[in-house]
PDB file of C-alpha atoms in Angstrom:
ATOM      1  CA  UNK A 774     -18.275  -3.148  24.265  1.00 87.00           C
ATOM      2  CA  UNK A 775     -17.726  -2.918  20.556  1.00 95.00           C
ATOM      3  CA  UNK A 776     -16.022  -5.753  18.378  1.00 94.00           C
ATOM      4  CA  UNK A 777     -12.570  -3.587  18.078  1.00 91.00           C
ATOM      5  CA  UNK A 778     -12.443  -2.901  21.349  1.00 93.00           C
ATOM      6  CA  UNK A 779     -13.301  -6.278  22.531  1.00 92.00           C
ATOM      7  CA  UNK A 780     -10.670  -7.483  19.912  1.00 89.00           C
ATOM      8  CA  UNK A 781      -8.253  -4.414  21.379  1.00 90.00           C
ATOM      9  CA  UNK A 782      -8.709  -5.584  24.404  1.00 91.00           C
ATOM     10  CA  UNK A 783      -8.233  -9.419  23.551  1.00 90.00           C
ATOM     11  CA  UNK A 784      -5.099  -8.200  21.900  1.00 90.00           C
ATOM     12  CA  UNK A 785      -3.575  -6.841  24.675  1.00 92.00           C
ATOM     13  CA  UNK A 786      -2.762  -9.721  26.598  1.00 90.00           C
ATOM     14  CA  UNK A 787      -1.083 -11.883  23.793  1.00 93.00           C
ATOM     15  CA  UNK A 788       2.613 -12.313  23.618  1.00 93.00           C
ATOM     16  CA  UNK A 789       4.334 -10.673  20.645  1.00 93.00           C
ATOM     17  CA  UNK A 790       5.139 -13.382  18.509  1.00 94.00           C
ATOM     18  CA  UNK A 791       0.914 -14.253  19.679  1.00 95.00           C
ATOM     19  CA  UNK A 792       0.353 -10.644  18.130  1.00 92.00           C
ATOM     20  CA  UNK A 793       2.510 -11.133  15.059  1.00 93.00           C
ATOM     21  CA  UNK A 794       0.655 -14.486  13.971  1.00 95.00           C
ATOM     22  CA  UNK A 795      -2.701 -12.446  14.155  1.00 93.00           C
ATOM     23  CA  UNK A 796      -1.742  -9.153  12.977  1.00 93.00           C
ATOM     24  CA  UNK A 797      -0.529 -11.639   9.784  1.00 94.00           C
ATOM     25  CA  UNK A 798      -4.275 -13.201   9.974  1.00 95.00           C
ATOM     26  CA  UNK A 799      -5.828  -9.517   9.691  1.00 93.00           C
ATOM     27  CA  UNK A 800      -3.598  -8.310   6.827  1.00 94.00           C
ATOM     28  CA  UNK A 801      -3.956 -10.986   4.653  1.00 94.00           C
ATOM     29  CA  UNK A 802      -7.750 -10.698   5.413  1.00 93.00           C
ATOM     30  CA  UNK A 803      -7.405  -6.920   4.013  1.00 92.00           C
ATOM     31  CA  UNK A 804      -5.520  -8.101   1.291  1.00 90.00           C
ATOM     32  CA  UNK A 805      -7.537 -10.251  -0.298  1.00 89.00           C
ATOM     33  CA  UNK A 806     -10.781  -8.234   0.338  1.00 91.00           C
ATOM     34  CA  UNK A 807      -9.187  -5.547  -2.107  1.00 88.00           C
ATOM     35  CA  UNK A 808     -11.104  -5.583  -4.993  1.00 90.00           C
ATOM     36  CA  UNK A 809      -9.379  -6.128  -8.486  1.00 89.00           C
ATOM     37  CA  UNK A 810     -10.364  -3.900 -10.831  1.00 91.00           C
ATOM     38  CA  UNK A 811      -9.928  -4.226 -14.777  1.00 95.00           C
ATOM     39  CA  UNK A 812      -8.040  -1.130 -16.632  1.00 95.00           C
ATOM     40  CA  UNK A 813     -10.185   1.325 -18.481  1.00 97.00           C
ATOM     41  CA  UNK A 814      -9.310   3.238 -21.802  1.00 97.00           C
ATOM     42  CA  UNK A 815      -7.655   6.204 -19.880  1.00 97.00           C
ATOM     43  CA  UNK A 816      -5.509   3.709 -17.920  1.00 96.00           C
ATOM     44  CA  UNK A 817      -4.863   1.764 -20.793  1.00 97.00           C
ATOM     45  CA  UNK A 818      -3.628   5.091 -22.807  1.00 97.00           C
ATOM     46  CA  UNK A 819      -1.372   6.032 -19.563  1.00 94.00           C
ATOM     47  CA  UNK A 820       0.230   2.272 -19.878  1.00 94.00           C
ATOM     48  CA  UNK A 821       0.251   2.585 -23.992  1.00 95.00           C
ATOM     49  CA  UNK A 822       2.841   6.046 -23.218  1.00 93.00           C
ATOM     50  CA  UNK A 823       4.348   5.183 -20.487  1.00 90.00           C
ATOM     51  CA  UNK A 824       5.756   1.903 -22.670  1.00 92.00           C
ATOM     52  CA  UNK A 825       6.451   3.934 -25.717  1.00 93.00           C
ATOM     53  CA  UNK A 826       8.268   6.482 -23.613  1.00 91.00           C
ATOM     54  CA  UNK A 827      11.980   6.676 -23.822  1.00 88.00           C
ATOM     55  CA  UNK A 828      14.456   5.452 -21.024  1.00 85.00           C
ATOM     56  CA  UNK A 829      14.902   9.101 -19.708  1.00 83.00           C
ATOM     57  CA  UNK A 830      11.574   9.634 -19.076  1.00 82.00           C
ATOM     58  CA  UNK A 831      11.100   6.280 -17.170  1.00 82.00           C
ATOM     59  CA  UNK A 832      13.989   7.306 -14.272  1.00 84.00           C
ATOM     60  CA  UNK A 833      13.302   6.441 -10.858  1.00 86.00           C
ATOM     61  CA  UNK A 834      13.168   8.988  -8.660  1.00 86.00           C
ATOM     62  CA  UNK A 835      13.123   8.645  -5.339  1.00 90.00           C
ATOM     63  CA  UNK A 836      10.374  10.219  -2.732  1.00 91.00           C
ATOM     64  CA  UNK A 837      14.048  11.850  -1.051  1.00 91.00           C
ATOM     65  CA  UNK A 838      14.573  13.224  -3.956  1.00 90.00           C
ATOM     66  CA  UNK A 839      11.253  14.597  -5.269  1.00 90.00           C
ATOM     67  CA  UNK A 840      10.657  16.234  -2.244  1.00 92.00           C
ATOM     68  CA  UNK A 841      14.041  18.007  -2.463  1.00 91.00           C
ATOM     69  CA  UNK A 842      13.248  19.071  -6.321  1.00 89.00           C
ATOM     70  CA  UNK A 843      10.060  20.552  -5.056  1.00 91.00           C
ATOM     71  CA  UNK A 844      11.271  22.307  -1.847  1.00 91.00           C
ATOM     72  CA  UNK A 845       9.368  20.260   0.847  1.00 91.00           C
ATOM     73  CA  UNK A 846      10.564  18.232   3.724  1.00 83.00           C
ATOM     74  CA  UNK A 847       9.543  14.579   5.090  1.00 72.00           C
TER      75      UNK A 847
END
């Protein structure tokens, strides 16, 4: 038997508050094991206009409502 399925299996048989307090364990795990990486120049640039940019061009949009400007569904 594999680790995930032995820790599938071990998973099964907790309680769901059990569950919640290591399903919290594992995603804070994943979390912190993302690695930080520092900006380049071409993300520095996109930063550099996005600041400079006027107030129009910083609207939110929502995903609801680009998906309706571009004709798909969700």
């Amino acid at each position: 038997m594999t680790t995930k399925e032995e820790i599938k299996r071990m998973t099964d048989n907790l309680s769901d508050e059990q569950a919640e307090k290591v399903y919290s364990f594992i995603y804070t795990m994943l979390v912190n094991a993302i690695e930080t990486v520092e900006p380049d120049e071409f993300d520095l640039q996109m930063i550099k206009e996005y600041e400079e940019s006027s107030e129009e061009d910083k609207k939110y949009v929502s995903a609801e409502e680009l998906y309706k400007e571009l004709g798909l569904n969700l």
